Amino acid sequence: MKLKPKITIADHFLGIEDPRIDRTKRHKLIDIMTIAVCAVICGADGWVAIETYGCAKYEWLKTFLELPNGIPSHDTFARVFAQINPQQFQSCFLGWMKSIQKITEGEVVAIDGKTLRSSYDKSSDQSAIQMVSAWATTNRLVLGQVKVDEKSNEITAIPELLKVLELSGCIVTIDAIGCQKEIVRLITQQNADYVITLKKNQGNLYNEVEKLFQSGIGTGFQKIQHSTYKAEEVGHGRHEIRHYLMLSDIQERLDPDSIWSKLNSVGMVESVRNANGKTTVETRYFISSLESNAEKFANSVRNHWGIENSLHWILDVALREDDSRIRKDNAPENFAVLRHIAVNLLSKEKRVKRGIKNKQFLAAMDNNYLTRVLELAEINI
């Protein structure tokens, strides 16, 4: 039986160029990156914390790292991660994640933006940093992320993220800001489907979709292919009923010139919520490449919010992303990748039935547990 070759963290980061000049290289780049990865898995949320972790774990780290000049200072970590090319780091991250987890057919991939609230710098008039992430909702896996350009918005960042992902067979969900012809085209080019929120800023398309649903409801959907699904939730003093309605074979009615790639259906969600004796009704519309299947449509819409309730919540509560003051050069984007590595690897470890925060605490205390987390990611130390 042929043994599987040993893989180290260094192997996954081979594509990263060392940004330092030779005379300043007191520490090996792979040592710096390995300590940072281990430290963030264990709960470090800044450069001083990473240095502190390194000093506390020096004897253990020395068993598999060279550390020719000891543990780097927090200033060294800050300078190096501010200079590392974020596209190279992102590419290495994507390659690593693809090697340990395959996305399943029909996986809902939610794409959404998040603001790092404490990353603004009033003294230099730098606004808060925004990141756009892709989240595999079933596998609970971060697939990738990009930083939103300071002079732009998510509309330009989403295409850049889509270009580096492998989405074949997936259903991509995006809120209304992603309702753009170019974004839809990039998704379908990868043999993926989409479910995207439609808002009134789409003008004619929104009005035509609204009219089509009103007409269909009024005529009992004569000569219109349709599918329905109902979901109900009760709890915490709230009762909500959601009616999902999907109309298909509508391209000739709404997009005869095929401006929107594979616009096969439109969806409507009517939510009737009763909370504290008050009833509210909300109606939302969606465009989609899916064929008429209201239950699959409902699953896609509901799973989209997994990126808020799972990934963003974990990043804020467990990894304290909203409190981060890291903002120099490429450092915010690169530290975001470190956080995503931690989320993915800790989520993959299933033996310990604890939340991410407690898993971090255990990894910080128990080197054997951290080793297990890394081994599940097919890393040998």
Coordinates of C-alpha atoms in Angstrom, one line a residue:
M1 CA 0.0 0.0 0.0
K2 CA 1.4 3.3 -1.1
L3 CA 1.7 5.8 1.8
K4 CA 0.1 9.3 1.3
P5 CA 2.9 11.9 1.2
K6 CA 3.0 14.2 4.2
I7 CA 1.6 17.7 3.7
T8 CA 2.7 20.7 5.7
I9 CA 1.3 24.2 6.0
A10 CA 4.4 25.3 4.0
D11 CA 3.2 23.2 1.0
H12 CA 0.0 25.1 0.8
F13 CA 1.7 28.5 1.0
L14 CA 4.3 27.8 -1.7
G15 CA 2.7 30.3 -4.1
I16 CA 3.3 33.2 -1.8
E17 CA 6.3 35.4 -2.6
D18 CA 8.3 36.8 0.3
P19 CA 7.8 40.6 0.1
R20 CA 10.9 41.4 2.2
I21 CA 14.3 42.3 1.0
D22 CA 17.0 39.7 1.9
R23 CA 18.9 41.8 4.5
T24 CA 15.7 42.1 6.6
K25 CA 14.9 38.4 6.7
R26 CA 15.6 37.4 10.3
H27 CA 12.7 35.0 10.3
K28 CA 11.5 32.5 7.7
L29 CA 8.3 33.4 6.0
I30 CA 6.8 30.0 6.5
D31 CA 7.5 30.2 10.3
I32 CA 5.7 33.6 10.4
M33 CA 2.7 32.2 8.5
T34 CA 2.5 28.9 10.4
I35 CA 2.6 30.7 13.8
A36 CA -0.1 33.1 12.7
V37 CA -2.4 30.3 11.4
C38 CA -2.0 28.3 14.7
A39 CA -2.4 31.5 16.8
V40 CA -5.6 32.6 15.1
I41 CA -7.0 29.0 15.4
C42 CA -6.3 29.4 19.1
G43 CA -8.1 32.7 19.4
A44 CA -5.4 35.4 18.7
D45 CA -7.1 38.5 17.3
G46 CA -4.1 40.7 16.6
W47 CA -0.4 40.9 16.1
V48 CA 0.5 41.3 19.8
A49 CA -1.7 38.2 20.6
I50 CA 0.0 36.2 17.9
E51 CA 3.5 37.1 19.3
T52 CA 2.2 36.2 22.8
Y53 CA 1.0 32.9 21.6
G54 CA 4.3 32.2 19.8
C55 CA 6.3 33.0 22.9
A56 CA 4.1 30.8 25.1
K57 CA 4.2 27.9 22.7
Y58 CA 7.9 28.3 21.7
E59 CA 9.1 24.9 22.8
W60 CA 6.2 23.1 20.9
L61 CA 6.6 25.3 17.8
K62 CA 10.3 24.5 17.8
T63 CA 9.6 20.8 17.3
F64 CA 8.4 21.5 13.7
L65 CA 9.6 25.0 12.8
E66 CA 13.2 26.2 12.4
L67 CA 12.8 29.6 14.3
P68 CA 16.4 30.6 13.6
N69 CA 16.0 33.9 15.6
G70 CA 13.2 32.9 18.0
I71 CA 9.6 34.1 17.8
P72 CA 9.1 37.2 15.5
S73 CA 7.9 40.4 17.2
H74 CA 4.4 41.7 16.7
D75 CA 5.8 44.5 14.5
T76 CA 7.3 41.8 12.2
F77 CA 4.0 40.0 11.9
A78 CA 2.3 43.3 11.2
R79 CA 4.8 44.4 8.5
V80 CA 4.9 41.0 6.7
F81 CA 1.1 40.6 6.5
A82 CA 0.7 44.2 5.4
Q83 CA 3.0 43.4 2.5
I84 CA 2.0 39.9 1.5
N85 CA 0.1 39.9 -1.9
P86 CA -3.5 39.2 -0.9
Q87 CA -4.4 37.6 -4.3
Q88 CA -1.6 35.1 -3.7
F89 CA -2.7 34.4 -0.2
Q90 CA -6.3 34.0 -1.3
S91 CA -5.2 31.6 -4.1
C92 CA -3.3 29.5 -1.6
F93 CA -6.3 29.5 0.8
L94 CA -8.6 28.4 -2.0
G95 CA -6.3 25.6 -3.1
W96 CA -6.0 24.4 0.5
M97 CA -9.7 24.4 1.1
K98 CA -10.4 22.6 -2.2
S99 CA -8.0 19.8 -1.2
I100 CA -9.8 19.0 2.0
Q101 CA -13.5 19.6 1.2
K102 CA -15.4 19.0 -2.0
I103 CA -18.6 21.1 -2.6
T104 CA -21.6 18.8 -3.1
E105 CA -24.0 19.0 -6.0
G106 CA -26.8 21.5 -5.3
E107 CA -24.9 23.2 -2.5
V108 CA -26.2 26.7 -1.8
V109 CA -23.4 29.2 -1.9
A110 CA -24.3 32.5 -0.3
I111 CA -22.4 35.6 -1.3
D112 CA -22.7 38.6 1.0
G113 CA -20.7 41.6 2.1
K114 CA -19.6 42.5 5.7
T115 CA -18.2 45.7 7.1
L116 CA -15.3 45.5 9.6
R117 CA -16.8 48.3 11.8
S118 CA -13.7 49.2 13.8
S119 CA -11.4 49.3 10.8
Y120 CA -12.0 52.9 10.0
D121 CA -9.2 55.4 10.6
K122 CA -10.5 58.9 11.4
S123 CA -7.0 60.4 11.4
S124 CA -6.2 59.4 7.8
D125 CA -9.8 59.7 6.6
Q126 CA -9.9 55.9 5.8
S127 CA -13.4 54.5 5.8
A128 CA -14.3 51.1 7.3
I129 CA -13.1 48.1 5.3
Q130 CA -15.7 45.9 3.5
M131 CA -15.2 42.3 2.6
V132 CA -17.4 40.1 0.4
S133 CA -17.4 36.4 1.3
A134 CA -18.7 33.2 -0.3
W135 CA -20.2 30.6 2.2
A136 CA -21.1 27.0 1.4
T137 CA -24.2 26.8 3.6
T138 CA -24.5 23.0 3.9
N139 CA -20.8 22.2 4.4
R140 CA -20.4 25.4 6.5
L141 CA -17.3 26.3 4.7
V142 CA -15.8 29.6 3.7
L143 CA -15.0 29.3 0.0
G144 CA -13.3 32.7 -0.5
Q145 CA -13.4 36.4 0.1
V146 CA -12.3 39.7 -1.5
K147 CA -11.9 43.2 -0.2
V148 CA -14.2 45.9 -1.6
D149 CA -12.2 48.7 -3.2
E150 CA -12.4 51.8 -1.1
K151 CA -13.7 53.9 -4.0
S152 CA -16.2 51.2 -5.2
N153 CA -18.8 48.8 -3.7
E154 CA -19.8 45.2 -3.7
I155 CA -21.0 45.3 -7.3
T156 CA -17.3 45.4 -8.5
A157 CA -16.1 43.0 -5.8
I158 CA -18.6 40.2 -6.4
P159 CA -17.4 39.5 -10.0
E160 CA -13.8 39.3 -8.8
L161 CA -14.8 36.7 -6.1
L162 CA -16.9 34.7 -8.6
K163 CA -13.9 34.4 -11.0
V164 CA -11.8 32.6 -8.4
L165 CA -14.4 30.1 -7.2
E166 CA -15.4 26.7 -8.5
L167 CA -19.2 26.7 -8.5
S168 CA -20.2 24.0 -11.0
G169 CA -23.5 22.4 -9.8
C170 CA -24.0 24.9 -7.0
I171 CA -26.9 27.4 -6.5
V172 CA -25.5 30.9 -5.9
T173 CA -27.6 33.3 -3.8
I174 CA -27.0 37.0 -3.6
D175 CA -29.1 39.9 -2.2
A176 CA -30.3 42.7 -4.4
I177 CA -26.9 44.4 -5.0
G178 CA -25.9 41.3 -7.0
C179 CA -28.8 41.6 -9.4
Q180 CA -26.6 42.6 -12.3
K181 CA -26.4 41.1 -15.8
E182 CA -22.6 40.6 -15.6
I183 CA -22.8 38.8 -12.3
V184 CA -25.6 36.5 -13.6
R185 CA -23.5 35.8 -16.7
L186 CA -20.4 34.8 -14.6
I187 CA -22.4 32.4 -12.5
T188 CA -24.0 30.6 -15.4
Q189 CA -20.7 30.4 -17.2
Q190 CA -19.5 28.1 -14.4
N191 CA -22.5 25.8 -14.9
A192 CA -24.1 27.0 -11.7
D193 CA -27.6 28.3 -10.9
Y194 CA -28.6 31.5 -9.2
V195 CA -31.3 32.9 -7.0
I196 CA -31.0 36.7 -6.7
T197 CA -33.1 39.2 -4.9
L198 CA -34.9 41.7 -7.2
K199 CA -35.5 45.2 -5.9
K200 CA -37.2 48.2 -7.3
N201 CA -34.0 49.8 -8.4
Q202 CA -34.1 47.3 -11.3
G203 CA -37.0 49.5 -12.7
N204 CA -38.7 47.8 -15.6
L205 CA -37.8 44.2 -14.7
Y206 CA -39.2 44.6 -11.2
N207 CA -42.4 46.2 -12.5
E208 CA -42.9 43.4 -15.1
V209 CA -42.3 40.7 -12.5
E210 CA -44.7 42.2 -10.1
K211 CA -47.4 42.5 -12.8
L212 CA -46.8 38.9 -13.9
F213 CA -47.4 37.6 -10.4
Q214 CA -50.5 39.8 -9.9
S215 CA -51.9 38.7 -13.3
G216 CA -51.2 35.0 -12.5
I217 CA -52.8 35.2 -9.1
G218 CA -55.8 36.9 -10.6
T219 CA -56.3 34.3 -13.4
G220 CA -55.4 31.2 -11.3
F221 CA -52.2 30.9 -13.3
Q222 CA -53.8 29.9 -16.5
K223 CA -51.2 29.1 -19.1
I224 CA -48.4 29.9 -16.6
Q225 CA -46.2 27.1 -15.2
H226 CA -46.0 27.5 -11.5
S227 CA -45.0 25.8 -8.3
T228 CA -45.9 26.5 -4.7
Y229 CA -44.5 25.7 -1.2
K230 CA -45.4 26.7 2.3
A231 CA -43.3 26.9 5.5
E232 CA -44.4 27.8 9.0
E233 CA -42.3 28.6 12.1
V234 CA -43.5 29.1 15.7
G235 CA -41.3 30.1 18.6
H236 CA -40.1 32.8 20.9
G237 CA -43.4 34.6 20.7
R238 CA -43.4 34.7 16.9
H239 CA -45.5 32.9 14.4
E240 CA -44.5 33.2 10.7
I241 CA -46.0 31.7 7.6
R242 CA -44.0 31.9 4.3
H243 CA -45.7 31.3 1.0
Y244 CA -43.2 30.5 -1.9
L245 CA -44.4 30.9 -5.4
M246 CA -42.3 30.2 -8.5
L247 CA -43.2 30.9 -12.1
S248 CA -41.2 29.3 -14.9
D249 CA -41.1 29.4 -18.7
I250 CA -41.2 33.1 -18.5
Q251 CA -38.2 34.3 -20.5
E252 CA -40.3 35.2 -23.6
R253 CA -42.6 37.3 -21.3
L254 CA -39.9 39.1 -19.3
D255 CA -36.6 38.9 -21.3
P256 CA -37.3 38.1 -25.0
D257 CA -33.9 39.4 -26.0
S258 CA -32.1 37.1 -23.5
I259 CA -30.3 40.1 -21.8
W260 CA -30.3 38.1 -18.5
S261 CA -28.4 34.8 -18.8
K262 CA -30.6 31.7 -18.3
L263 CA -33.5 33.6 -16.7
N264 CA -35.7 30.5 -16.4
S265 CA -37.9 31.5 -13.5
V266 CA -39.0 34.2 -11.1
G267 CA -39.9 33.7 -7.4
M268 CA -42.1 35.4 -4.9
V269 CA -42.0 35.0 -1.1
E270 CA -44.9 36.4 1.0
S271 CA -44.0 36.4 4.7
V272 CA -46.9 36.8 7.2
R273 CA -45.4 37.4 10.7
N274 CA -47.2 37.8 13.9
A275 CA -45.1 38.9 16.9
N276 CA -46.3 40.5 20.1
G277 CA -49.9 40.8 18.7
K278 CA -48.7 42.7 15.7
T279 CA -49.0 41.3 12.1
T280 CA -46.8 42.3 9.3
V281 CA -46.7 41.2 5.7
E282 CA -43.7 41.4 3.4
T283 CA -43.4 40.4 -0.2
R284 CA -40.1 39.8 -2.0
Y285 CA -39.3 39.0 -5.6
F286 CA -36.3 37.0 -7.0
I287 CA -34.9 36.1 -10.4
S288 CA -33.5 32.6 -10.9
S289 CA -32.0 30.1 -13.4
L290 CA -33.8 27.2 -11.6
E291 CA -36.7 25.4 -13.2
S292 CA -40.0 25.6 -11.4
N293 CA -39.4 24.0 -8.0
A294 CA -40.7 26.1 -5.2
E295 CA -39.3 23.9 -2.5
K296 CA -35.7 24.1 -3.9
F297 CA -36.3 27.9 -4.3
A298 CA -37.5 28.1 -0.7
N299 CA -34.4 26.2 0.5
S300 CA -32.1 28.5 -1.4
V301 CA -33.7 31.7 0.0
R302 CA -33.7 30.4 3.6
N303 CA -30.1 29.1 3.4
H304 CA -28.8 32.4 2.1
W305 CA -29.2 33.8 5.5
G306 CA -26.8 31.2 6.8
I307 CA -24.0 33.5 5.9
E308 CA -25.4 36.0 8.4
N309 CA -26.5 33.7 11.1
S310 CA -23.4 31.4 10.9
L311 CA -20.3 32.9 9.3
H312 CA -20.8 36.6 10.2
W313 CA -22.0 35.8 13.7
I314 CA -19.0 33.5 14.3
L315 CA -16.6 36.1 12.9
D316 CA -18.0 38.8 15.2
V317 CA -18.6 36.8 18.4
A318 CA -15.9 34.2 18.4
L319 CA -13.1 35.9 16.3
R320 CA -14.0 39.5 17.2
E321 CA -13.7 40.7 13.6
D322 CA -15.8 43.8 14.2
D323 CA -13.4 44.9 16.9
S324 CA -10.3 44.6 14.8
R325 CA -8.2 47.7 14.3
I326 CA -6.0 46.1 11.7
R327 CA -6.1 48.4 8.7
K328 CA -2.6 49.0 7.2
D329 CA -2.1 48.1 3.6
N330 CA -2.9 44.4 2.8
A331 CA -3.1 43.4 6.4
P332 CA -6.9 43.6 6.9
E333 CA -7.6 41.3 3.8
N334 CA -4.9 38.9 4.8
F335 CA -6.0 38.7 8.4
A336 CA -9.5 38.0 7.1
V337 CA -8.1 34.9 5.3
L338 CA -6.5 33.8 8.6
R339 CA -9.9 34.0 10.3
H340 CA -11.5 32.0 7.5
I341 CA -8.9 29.3 7.8
A342 CA -9.7 29.1 11.5
V343 CA -13.4 28.9 10.9
N344 CA -13.1 26.2 8.3
L345 CA -10.7 24.0 10.2
L346 CA -12.5 24.3 13.6
S347 CA -15.8 23.6 11.9
K348 CA -14.4 20.5 10.3
E349 CA -13.4 19.1 13.7
K350 CA -16.6 17.3 14.8
R351 CA -15.5 15.2 17.8
V352 CA -15.7 18.0 20.3
K353 CA -19.3 19.1 20.6
R354 CA -18.6 22.7 21.4
G355 CA -18.9 26.1 19.6
I356 CA -16.0 27.7 17.8
K357 CA -15.1 29.9 20.7
N358 CA -14.7 26.9 23.1
K359 CA -12.8 24.9 20.4
Q360 CA -10.4 27.8 20.1
F361 CA -9.9 27.8 23.9
L362 CA -9.3 24.0 23.9
A363 CA -6.8 24.3 21.0
A364 CA -4.9 27.1 22.9
M365 CA -4.6 24.8 26.0
D366 CA -4.1 21.5 24.4
N367 CA -1.4 21.1 21.7
N368 CA -2.7 17.6 20.9
Y369 CA -6.2 19.0 20.1
L370 CA -4.7 21.7 17.8
T371 CA -2.6 18.9 16.1
R372 CA -5.8 17.0 15.5
V373 CA -7.5 20.1 14.0
L374 CA -4.6 20.5 11.6
E375 CA -4.5 16.8 10.8
L376 CA -8.2 16.9 9.8
A377 CA -7.1 19.5 7.3
E378 CA -4.5 17.0 6.1
I379 CA -1.6 18.9 7.7
N380 CA 1.3 17.2 9.3
I381 CA 3.4 19.0 11.8

